[in-house]
PDB file of C-alpha atoms in Angstrom:
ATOM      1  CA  UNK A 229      31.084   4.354  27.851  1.00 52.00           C
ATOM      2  CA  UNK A 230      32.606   4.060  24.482  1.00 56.00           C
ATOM      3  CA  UNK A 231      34.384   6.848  22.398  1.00 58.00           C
ATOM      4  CA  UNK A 232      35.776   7.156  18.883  1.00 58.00           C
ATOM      5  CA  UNK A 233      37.987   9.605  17.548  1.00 58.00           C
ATOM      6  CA  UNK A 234      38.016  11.129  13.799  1.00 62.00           C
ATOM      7  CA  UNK A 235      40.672  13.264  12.896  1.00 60.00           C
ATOM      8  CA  UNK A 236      43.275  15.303  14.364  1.00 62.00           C
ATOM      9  CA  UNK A 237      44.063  18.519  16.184  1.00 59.00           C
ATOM     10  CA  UNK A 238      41.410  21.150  16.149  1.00 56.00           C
ATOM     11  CA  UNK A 239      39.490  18.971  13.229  1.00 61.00           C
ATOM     12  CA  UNK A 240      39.401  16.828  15.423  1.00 65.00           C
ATOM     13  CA  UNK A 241      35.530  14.907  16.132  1.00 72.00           C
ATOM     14  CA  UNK A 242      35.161  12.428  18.899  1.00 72.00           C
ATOM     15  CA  UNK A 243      31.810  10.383  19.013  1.00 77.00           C
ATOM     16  CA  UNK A 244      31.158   9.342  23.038  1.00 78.00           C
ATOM     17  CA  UNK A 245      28.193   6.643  23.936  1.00 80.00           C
ATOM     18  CA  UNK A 246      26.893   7.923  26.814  1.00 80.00           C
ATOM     19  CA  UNK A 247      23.909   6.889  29.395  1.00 80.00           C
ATOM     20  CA  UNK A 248      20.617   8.986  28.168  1.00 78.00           C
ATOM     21  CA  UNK A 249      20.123   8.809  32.454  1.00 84.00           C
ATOM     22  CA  UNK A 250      23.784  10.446  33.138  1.00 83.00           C
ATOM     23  CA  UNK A 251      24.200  13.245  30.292  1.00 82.00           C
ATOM     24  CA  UNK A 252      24.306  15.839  32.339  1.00 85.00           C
ATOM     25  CA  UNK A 253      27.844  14.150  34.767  1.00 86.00           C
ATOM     26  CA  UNK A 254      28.892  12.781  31.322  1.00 84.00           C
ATOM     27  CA  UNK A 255      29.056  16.189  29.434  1.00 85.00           C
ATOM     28  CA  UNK A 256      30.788  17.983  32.275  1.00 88.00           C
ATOM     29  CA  UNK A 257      33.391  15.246  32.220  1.00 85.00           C
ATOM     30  CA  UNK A 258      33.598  15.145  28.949  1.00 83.00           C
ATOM     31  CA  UNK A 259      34.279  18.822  28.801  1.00 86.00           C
ATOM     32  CA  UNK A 260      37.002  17.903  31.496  1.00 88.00           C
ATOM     33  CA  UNK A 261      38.838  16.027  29.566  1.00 83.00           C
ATOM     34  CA  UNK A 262      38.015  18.119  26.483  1.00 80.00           C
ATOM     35  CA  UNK A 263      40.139  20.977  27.586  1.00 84.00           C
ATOM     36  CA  UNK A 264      43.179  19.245  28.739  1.00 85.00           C
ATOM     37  CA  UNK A 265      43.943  18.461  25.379  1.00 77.00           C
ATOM     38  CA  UNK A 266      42.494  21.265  23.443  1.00 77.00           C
ATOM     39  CA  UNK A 267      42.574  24.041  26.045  1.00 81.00           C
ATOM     40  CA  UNK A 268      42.222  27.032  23.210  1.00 83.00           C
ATOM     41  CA  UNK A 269      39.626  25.095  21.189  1.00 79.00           C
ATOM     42  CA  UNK A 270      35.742  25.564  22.836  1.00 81.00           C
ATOM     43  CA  UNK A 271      33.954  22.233  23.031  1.00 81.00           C
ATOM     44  CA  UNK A 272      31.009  21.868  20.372  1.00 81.00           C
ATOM     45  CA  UNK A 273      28.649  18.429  21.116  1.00 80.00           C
ATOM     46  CA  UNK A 274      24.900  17.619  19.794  1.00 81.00           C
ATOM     47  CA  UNK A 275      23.679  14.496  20.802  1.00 82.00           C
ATOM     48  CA  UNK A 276      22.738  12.218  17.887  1.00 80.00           C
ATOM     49  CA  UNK A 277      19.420  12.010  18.461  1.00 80.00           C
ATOM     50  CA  UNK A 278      18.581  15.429  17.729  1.00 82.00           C
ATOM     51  CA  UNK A 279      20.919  15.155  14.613  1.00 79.00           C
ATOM     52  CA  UNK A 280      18.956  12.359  13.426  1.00 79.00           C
ATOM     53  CA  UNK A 281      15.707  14.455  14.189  1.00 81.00           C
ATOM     54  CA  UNK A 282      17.299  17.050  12.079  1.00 81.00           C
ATOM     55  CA  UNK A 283      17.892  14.718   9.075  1.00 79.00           C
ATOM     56  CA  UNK A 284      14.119  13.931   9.301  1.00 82.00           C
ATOM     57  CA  UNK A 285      12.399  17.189   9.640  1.00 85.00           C
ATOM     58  CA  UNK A 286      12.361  17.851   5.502  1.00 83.00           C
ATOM     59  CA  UNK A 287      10.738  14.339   5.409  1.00 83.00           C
ATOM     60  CA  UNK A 288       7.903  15.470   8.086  1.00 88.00           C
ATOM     61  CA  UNK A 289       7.997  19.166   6.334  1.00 90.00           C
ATOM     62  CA  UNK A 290       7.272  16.739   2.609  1.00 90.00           C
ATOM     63  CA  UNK A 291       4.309  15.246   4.706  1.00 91.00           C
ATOM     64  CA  UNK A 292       2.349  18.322   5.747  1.00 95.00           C
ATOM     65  CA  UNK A 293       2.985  20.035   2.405  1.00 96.00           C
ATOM     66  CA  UNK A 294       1.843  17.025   0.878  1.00 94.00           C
ATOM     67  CA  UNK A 295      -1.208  16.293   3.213  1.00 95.00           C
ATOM     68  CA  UNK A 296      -2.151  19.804   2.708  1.00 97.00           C
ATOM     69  CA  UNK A 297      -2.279  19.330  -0.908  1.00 96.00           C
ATOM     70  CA  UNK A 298      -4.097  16.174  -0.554  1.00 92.00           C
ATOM     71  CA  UNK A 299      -6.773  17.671   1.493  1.00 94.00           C
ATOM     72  CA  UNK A 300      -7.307  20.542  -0.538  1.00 96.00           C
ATOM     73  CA  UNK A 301      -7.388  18.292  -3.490  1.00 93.00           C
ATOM     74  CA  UNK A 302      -9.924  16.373  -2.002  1.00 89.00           C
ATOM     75  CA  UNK A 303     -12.086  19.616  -1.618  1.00 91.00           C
ATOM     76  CA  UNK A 304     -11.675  20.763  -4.998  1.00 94.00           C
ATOM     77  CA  UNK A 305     -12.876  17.369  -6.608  1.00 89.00           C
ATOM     78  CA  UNK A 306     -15.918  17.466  -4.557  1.00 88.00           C
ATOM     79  CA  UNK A 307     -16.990  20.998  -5.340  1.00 92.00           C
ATOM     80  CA  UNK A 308     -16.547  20.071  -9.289  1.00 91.00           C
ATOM     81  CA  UNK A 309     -18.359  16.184  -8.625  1.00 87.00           C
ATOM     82  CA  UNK A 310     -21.166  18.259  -6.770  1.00 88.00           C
ATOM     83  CA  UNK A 311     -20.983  20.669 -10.067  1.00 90.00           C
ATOM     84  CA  UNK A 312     -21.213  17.783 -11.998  1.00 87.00           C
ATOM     85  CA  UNK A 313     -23.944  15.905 -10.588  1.00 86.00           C
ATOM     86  CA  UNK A 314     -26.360  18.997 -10.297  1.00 86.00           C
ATOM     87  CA  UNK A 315     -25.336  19.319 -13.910  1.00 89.00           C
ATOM     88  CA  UNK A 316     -26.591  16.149 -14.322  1.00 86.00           C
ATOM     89  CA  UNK A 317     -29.079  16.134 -12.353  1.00 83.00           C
ATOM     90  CA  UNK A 318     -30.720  18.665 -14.001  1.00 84.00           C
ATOM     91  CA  UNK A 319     -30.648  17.285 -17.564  1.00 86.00           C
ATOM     92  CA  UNK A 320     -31.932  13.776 -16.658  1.00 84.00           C
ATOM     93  CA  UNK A 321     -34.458  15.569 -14.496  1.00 84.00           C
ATOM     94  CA  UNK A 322     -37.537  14.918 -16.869  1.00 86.00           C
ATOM     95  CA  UNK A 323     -36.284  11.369 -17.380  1.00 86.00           C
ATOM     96  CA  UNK A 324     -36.123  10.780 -14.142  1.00 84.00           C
ATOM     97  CA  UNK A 325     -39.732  12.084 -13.675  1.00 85.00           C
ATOM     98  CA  UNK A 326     -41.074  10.081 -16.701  1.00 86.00           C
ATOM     99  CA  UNK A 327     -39.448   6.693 -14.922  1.00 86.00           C
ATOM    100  CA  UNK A 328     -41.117   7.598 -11.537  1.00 86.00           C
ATOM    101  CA  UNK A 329     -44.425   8.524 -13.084  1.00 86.00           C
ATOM    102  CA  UNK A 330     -44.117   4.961 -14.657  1.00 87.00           C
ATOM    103  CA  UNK A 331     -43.751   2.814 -11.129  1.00 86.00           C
ATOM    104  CA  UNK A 332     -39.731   2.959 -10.966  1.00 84.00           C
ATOM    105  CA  UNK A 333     -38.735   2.688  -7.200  1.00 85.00           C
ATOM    106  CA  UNK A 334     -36.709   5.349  -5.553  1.00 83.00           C
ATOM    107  CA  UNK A 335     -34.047   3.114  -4.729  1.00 87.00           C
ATOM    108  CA  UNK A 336     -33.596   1.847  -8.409  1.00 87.00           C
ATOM    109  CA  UNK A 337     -33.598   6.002  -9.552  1.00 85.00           C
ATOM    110  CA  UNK A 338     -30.918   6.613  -6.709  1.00 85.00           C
ATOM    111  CA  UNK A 339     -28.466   3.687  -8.240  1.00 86.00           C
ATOM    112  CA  UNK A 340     -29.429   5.144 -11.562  1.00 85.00           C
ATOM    113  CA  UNK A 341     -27.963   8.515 -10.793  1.00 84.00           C
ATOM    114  CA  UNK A 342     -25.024   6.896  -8.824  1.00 86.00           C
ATOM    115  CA  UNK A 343     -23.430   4.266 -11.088  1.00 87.00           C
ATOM    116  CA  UNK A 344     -22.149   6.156 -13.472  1.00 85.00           C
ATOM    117  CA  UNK A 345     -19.805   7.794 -11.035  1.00 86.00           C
ATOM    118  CA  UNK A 346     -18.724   4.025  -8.960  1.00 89.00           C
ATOM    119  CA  UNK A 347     -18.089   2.608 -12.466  1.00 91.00           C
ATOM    120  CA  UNK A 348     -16.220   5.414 -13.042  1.00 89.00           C
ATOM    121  CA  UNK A 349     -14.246   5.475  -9.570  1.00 89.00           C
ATOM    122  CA  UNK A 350     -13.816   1.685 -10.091  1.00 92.00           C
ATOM    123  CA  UNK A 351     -11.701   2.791 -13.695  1.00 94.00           C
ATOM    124  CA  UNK A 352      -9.720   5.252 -11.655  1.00 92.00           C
ATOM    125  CA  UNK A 353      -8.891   2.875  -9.402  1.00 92.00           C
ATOM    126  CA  UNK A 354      -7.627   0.117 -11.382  1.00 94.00           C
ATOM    127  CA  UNK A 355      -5.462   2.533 -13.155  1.00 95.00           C
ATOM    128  CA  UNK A 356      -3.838   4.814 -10.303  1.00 92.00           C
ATOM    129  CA  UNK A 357      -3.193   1.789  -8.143  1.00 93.00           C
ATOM    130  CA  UNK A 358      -0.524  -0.111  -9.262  1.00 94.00           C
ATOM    131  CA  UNK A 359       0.800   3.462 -10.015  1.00 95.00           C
ATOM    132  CA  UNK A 360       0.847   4.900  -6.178  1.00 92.00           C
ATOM    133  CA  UNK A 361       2.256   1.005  -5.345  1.00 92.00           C
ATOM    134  CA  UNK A 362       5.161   1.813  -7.685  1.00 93.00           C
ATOM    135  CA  UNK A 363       5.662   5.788  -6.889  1.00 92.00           C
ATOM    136  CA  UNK A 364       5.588   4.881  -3.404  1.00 90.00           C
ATOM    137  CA  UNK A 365       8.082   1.520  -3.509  1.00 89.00           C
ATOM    138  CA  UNK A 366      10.443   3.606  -5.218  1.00 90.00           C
ATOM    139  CA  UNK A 367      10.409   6.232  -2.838  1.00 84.00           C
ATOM    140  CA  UNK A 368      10.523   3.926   0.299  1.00 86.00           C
ATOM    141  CA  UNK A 369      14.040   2.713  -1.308  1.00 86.00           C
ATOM    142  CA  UNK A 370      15.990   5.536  -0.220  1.00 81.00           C
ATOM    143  CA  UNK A 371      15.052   4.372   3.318  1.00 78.00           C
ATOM    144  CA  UNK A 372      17.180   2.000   5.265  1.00 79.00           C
ATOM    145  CA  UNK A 373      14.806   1.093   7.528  1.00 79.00           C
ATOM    146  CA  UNK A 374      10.968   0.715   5.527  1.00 78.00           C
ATOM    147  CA  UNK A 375       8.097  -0.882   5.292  1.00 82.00           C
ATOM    148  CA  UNK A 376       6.530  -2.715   2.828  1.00 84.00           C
ATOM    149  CA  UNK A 377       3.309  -1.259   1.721  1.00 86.00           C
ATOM    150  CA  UNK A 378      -0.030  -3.528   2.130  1.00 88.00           C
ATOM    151  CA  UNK A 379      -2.493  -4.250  -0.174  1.00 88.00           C
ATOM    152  CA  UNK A 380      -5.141  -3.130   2.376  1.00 92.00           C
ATOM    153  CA  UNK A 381      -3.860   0.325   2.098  1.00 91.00           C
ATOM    154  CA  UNK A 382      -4.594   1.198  -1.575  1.00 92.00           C
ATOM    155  CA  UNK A 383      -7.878  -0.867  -0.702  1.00 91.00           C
ATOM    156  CA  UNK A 384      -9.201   1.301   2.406  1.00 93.00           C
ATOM    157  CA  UNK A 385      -8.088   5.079   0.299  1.00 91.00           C
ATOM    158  CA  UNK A 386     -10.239   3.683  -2.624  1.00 91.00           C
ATOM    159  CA  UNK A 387     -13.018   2.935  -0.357  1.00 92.00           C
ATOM    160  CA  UNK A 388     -12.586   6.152   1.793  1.00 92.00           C
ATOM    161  CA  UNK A 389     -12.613   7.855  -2.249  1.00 89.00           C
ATOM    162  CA  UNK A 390     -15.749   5.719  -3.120  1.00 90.00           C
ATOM    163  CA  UNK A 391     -17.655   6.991   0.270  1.00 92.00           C
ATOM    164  CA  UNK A 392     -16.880  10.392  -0.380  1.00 89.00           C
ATOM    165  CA  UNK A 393     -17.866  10.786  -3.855  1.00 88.00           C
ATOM    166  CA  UNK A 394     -21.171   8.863  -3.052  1.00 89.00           C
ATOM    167  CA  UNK A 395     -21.712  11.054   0.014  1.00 88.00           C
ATOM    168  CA  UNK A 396     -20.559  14.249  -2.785  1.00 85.00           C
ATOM    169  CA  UNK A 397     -23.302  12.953  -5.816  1.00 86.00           C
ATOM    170  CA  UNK A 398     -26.248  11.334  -3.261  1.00 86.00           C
ATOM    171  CA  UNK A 399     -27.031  14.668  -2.441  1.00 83.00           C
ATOM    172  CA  UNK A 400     -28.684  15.650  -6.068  1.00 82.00           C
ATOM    173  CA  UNK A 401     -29.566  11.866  -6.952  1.00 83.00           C
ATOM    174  CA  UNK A 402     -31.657  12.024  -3.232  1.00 84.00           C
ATOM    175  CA  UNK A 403     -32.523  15.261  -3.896  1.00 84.00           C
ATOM    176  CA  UNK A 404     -34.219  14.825  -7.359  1.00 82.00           C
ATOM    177  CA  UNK A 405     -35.562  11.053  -6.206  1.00 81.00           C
ATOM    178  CA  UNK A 406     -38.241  12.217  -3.886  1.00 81.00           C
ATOM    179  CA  UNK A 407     -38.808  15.468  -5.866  1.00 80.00           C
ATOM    180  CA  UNK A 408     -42.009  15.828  -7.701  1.00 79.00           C
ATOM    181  CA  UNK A 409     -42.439  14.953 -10.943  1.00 76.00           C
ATOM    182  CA  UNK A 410     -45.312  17.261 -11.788  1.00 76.00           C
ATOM    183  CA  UNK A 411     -42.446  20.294 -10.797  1.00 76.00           C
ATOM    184  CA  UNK A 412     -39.800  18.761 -14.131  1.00 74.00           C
ATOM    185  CA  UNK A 413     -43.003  17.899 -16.589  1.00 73.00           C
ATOM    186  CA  UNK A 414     -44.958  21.381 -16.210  1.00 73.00           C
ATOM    187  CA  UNK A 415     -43.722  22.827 -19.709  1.00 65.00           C
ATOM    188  CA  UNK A 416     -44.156  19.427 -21.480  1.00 54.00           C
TER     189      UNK A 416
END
């Protein structure tokens, strides 16, 4: 066992290392010898790791608010890229007729539709990258004991952003591949 004492008299704080095994005989004995030399002062003990769990609970609290915001960001940029590609979709819909009409394969009218929005992902990539990288290296600082943030990372939340968004648009672009042309061309 090992003790330190900070302060004096009834401001008095004494840290004790005790065995996780024996807290229970520890505290009594430390209450023991507690009251013969504060008798009129109660004895008031946490153990340090629940004051360390303490310290962190506004750091798990910042997670779920901020994985809570994530997710519901994530579900309002899909409804407006699903907005968008109907949108889309349904102004390039006699194009898209005309090019089948002509021989154009489906597969060639599906990465049509679709590369607009990876070339465009791709952009927002490059740019909010080495942003998060810094945000996030800055913020890890404050931490005595971090870790350093892979490149992998920033590389598997772009892809996971990528499959999403093409899951989000192939909907329309499938949708209005393998749709009839004679149903767009009608009032032409």
């Amino acid at each position: 066992p090992l003790a330190f004492l900070r302060g004096s008299g009834s401001a008095a704080i004494v840290a004790v290392r005790i065995n996780a095994n024996e807290s229970a005989s520890a505290l009594t004995e430390v209450t023991k010898i507690w009251e013969q030399f504060l008798p009129n002062q109660p004895i008031r003990y946490s153990f340090m790791s629940e004051d360390y769990a303490g310290m962190y609970s506004d750091v798990k609290r910042t997670k779920r608010v901020f994985a809570s915001c994530a997710i519901l960001a994530i579900v309002i940029a899909c409804l407006g890229l699903f907005g968008l590609s109907t949108f889309m979709a349904e102004q390039r819909s006699k194009e898209i007729s005309i090019r089948k009409i002509l021989g154009a394969s489906s597969r060639s009218l599906f990465n049509l539709l679709t590369s607009n929005y990876m070339k465009l992902l791709f952009i927002s990539a490059l740019v909010s990258i080495p942003i998060s990288w810094y945000l996030m290296k800055n913020w890890l600082e404050g931490y005595s004991y971090r870790v350093d943030i892979a490149w992998w990372v920033f590389l598997m939340a772009s892809g996971i952003v990528a499959i999403i968004a093409l899951l989000t648009v192939s909907r329309q672009a499938t949708k209005l591949t393998f749709s009839n042309p004679s149903k767009f061309l009608k009032s032409d």
